[in-house]
mmCIF file of C-alpha atoms in Angstrom:
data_model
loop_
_atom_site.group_PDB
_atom_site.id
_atom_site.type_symbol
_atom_site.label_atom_id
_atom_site.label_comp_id
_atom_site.label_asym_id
_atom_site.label_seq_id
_atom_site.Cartn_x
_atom_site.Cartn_y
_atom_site.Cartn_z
ATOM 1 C CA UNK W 1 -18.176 7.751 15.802
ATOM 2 C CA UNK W 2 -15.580 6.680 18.797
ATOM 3 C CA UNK W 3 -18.582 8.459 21.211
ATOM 4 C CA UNK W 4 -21.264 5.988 20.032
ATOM 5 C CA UNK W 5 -18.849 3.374 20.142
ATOM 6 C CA UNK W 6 -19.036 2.366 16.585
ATOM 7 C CA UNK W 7 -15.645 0.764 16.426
ATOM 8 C CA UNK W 8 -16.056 -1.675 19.451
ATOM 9 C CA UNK W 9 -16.973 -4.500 16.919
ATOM 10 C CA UNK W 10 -14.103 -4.061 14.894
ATOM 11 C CA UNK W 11 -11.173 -1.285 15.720
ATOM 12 C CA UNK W 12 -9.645 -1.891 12.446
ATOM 13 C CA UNK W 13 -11.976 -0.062 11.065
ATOM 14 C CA UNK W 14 -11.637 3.182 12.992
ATOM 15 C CA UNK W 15 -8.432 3.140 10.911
ATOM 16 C CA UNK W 16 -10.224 3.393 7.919
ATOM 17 C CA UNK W 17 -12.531 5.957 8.858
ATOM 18 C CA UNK W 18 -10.332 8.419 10.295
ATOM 19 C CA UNK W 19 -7.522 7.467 6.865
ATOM 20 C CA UNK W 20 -10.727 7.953 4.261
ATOM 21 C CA UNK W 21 -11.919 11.049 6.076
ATOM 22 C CA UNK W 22 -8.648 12.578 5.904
ATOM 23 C CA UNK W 23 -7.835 11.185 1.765
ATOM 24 C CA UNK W 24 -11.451 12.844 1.001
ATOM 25 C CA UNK W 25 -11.004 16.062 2.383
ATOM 26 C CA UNK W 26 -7.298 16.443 0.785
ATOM 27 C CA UNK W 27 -9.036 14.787 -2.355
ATOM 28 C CA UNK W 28 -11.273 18.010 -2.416
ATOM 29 C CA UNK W 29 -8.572 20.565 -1.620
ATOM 30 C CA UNK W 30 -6.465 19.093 -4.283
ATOM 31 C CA UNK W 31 -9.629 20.115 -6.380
ATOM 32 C CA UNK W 32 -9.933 23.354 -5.559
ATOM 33 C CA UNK W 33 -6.212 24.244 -6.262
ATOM 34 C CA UNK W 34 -6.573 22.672 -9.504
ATOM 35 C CA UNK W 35 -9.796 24.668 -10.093
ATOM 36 C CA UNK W 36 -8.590 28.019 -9.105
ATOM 37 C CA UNK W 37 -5.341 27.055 -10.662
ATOM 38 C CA UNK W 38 -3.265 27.288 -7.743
ATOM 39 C CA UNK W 39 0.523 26.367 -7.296
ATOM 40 C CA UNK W 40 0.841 22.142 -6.965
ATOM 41 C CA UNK W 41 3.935 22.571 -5.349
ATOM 42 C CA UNK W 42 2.026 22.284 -2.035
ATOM 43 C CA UNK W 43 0.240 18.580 -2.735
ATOM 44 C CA UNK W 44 3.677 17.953 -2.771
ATOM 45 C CA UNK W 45 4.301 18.507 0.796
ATOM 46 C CA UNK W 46 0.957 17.047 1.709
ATOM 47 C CA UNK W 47 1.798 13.989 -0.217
ATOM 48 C CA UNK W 48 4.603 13.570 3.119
ATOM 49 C CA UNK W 49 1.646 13.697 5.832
ATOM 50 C CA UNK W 50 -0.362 11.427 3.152
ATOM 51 C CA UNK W 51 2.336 8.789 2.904
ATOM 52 C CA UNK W 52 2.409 8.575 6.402
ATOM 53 C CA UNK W 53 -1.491 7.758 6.876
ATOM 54 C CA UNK W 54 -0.702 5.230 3.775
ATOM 55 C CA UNK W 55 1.707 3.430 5.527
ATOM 56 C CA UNK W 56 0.333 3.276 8.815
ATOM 57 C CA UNK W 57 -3.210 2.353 6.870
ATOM 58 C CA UNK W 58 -1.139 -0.669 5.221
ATOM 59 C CA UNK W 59 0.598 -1.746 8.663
ATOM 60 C CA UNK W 60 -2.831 -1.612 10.586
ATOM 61 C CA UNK W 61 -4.803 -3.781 7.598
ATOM 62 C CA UNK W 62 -1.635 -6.259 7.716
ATOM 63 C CA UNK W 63 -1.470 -6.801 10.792
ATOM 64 C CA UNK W 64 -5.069 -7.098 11.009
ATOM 65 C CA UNK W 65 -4.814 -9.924 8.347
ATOM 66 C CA UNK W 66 -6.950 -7.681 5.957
ATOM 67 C CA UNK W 67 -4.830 -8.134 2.818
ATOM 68 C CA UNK W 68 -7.369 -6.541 0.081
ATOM 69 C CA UNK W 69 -7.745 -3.124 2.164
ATOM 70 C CA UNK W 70 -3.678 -3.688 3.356
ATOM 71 C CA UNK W 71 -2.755 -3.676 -0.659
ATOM 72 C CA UNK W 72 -4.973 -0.878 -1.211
ATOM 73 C CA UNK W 73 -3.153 1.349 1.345
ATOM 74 C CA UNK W 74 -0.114 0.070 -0.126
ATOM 75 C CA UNK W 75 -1.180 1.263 -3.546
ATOM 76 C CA UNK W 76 -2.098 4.848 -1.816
ATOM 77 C CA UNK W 77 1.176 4.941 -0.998
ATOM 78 C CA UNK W 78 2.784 4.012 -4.373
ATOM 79 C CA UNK W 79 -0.035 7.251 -5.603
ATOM 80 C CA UNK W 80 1.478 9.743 -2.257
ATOM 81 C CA UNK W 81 5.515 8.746 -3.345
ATOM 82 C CA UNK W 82 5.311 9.185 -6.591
ATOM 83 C CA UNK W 83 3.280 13.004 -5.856
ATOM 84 C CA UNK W 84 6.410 13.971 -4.111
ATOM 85 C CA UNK W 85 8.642 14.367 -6.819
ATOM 86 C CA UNK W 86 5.790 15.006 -9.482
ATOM 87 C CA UNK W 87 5.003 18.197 -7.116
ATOM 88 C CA UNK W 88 7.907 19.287 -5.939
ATOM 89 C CA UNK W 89 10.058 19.064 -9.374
ATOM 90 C CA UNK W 90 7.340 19.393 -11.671
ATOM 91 C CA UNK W 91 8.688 16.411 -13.573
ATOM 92 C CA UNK W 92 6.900 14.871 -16.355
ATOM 93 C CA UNK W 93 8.284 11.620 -16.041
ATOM 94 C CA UNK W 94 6.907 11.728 -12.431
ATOM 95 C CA UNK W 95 3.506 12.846 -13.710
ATOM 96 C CA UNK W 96 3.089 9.813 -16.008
ATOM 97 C CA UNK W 97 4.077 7.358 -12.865
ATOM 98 C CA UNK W 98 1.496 9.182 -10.829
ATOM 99 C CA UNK W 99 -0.754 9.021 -13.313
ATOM 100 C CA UNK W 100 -0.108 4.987 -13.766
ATOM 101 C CA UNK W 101 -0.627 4.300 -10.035
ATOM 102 C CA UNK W 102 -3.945 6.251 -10.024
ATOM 103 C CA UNK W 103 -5.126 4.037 -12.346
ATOM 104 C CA UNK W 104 -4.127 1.254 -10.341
ATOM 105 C CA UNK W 105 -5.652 2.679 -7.167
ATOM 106 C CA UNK W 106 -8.414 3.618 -8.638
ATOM 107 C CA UNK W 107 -9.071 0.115 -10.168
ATOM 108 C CA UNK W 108 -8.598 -1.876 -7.440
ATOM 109 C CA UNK W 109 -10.999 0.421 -4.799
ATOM 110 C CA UNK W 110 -14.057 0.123 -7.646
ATOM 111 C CA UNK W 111 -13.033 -3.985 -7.160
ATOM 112 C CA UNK W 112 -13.194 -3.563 -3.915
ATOM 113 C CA UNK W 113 -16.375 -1.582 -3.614
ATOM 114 C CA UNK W 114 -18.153 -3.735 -5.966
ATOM 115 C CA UNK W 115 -16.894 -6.689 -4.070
ATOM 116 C CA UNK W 116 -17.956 -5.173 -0.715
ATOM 117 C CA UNK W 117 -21.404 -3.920 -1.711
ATOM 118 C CA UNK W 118 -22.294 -7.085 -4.091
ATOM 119 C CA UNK W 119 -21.317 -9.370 -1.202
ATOM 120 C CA UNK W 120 -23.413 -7.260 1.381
ATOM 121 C CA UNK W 121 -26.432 -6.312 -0.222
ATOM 122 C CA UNK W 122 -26.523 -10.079 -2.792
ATOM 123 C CA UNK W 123 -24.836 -12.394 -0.715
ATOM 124 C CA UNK W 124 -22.245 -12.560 -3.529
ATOM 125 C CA UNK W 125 -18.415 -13.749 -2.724
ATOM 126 C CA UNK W 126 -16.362 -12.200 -5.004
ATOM 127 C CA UNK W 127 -12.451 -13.549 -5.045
ATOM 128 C CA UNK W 128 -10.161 -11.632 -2.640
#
């Protein structure tokens, strides 16, 4: 996309290309391991490189004065710190806090996409 120049409009967004590409190809690793029933220990470890595009996602959106996509890379990064030690210690208690900011994520991005294809395909305005 940067050799058509698809970002010249807005270079924010080249930051959420490049984050989203990454997130879905990890997204379908972390699949596969759980599929073939391989050892989780590893999306620990990933979960470090993921933080990192979380935070840098969050800082990009922020300073960008995108708040809604900012708090959802925030909220990635709540779901990538909490994998560490769910991973990497096998804990539980780690699990269920995982498991709690998934469904946090995961609610806010459907808000978000609903609000983002509502306002673009009906002229909606959905709260932000």
């Amino acid at each position: 996309m940067t050799v058509f120049n698809a970002f010249q409009a807005s270079p924010v967004l080249y930051m959420a290309a490049t984050a989203f590409t990454a997130y879905g190809v990890h997204w379908f690793a972390l699949g596969i391991n759980k599929y073939v029933g391989g050892d989780t220990t590893v999306d620990g470890y990933m979960a470090i490189a993921f933080l990192w595009i979380s935070i840098t996602g969050a800082f990009v959106f922020f300073k960008a004065g995108d708040v809604p996509v900012a708090t959802l890379f925030v909220l990635l990064a709540l779901v990538y710190i909490s994998d560490i030690p769910a991973s990497l210690l096998h804990s539980a208690s780690w699990t269920r806090i995982k498991g709690a900011f998934h469904l946090i994520t995961g609610t806010w991005l459907m808000y978000l996409f609903f609000a983002a294809v509502t306002t673009f395909a009906l002229g909606m305005h959905l709260p932000l």
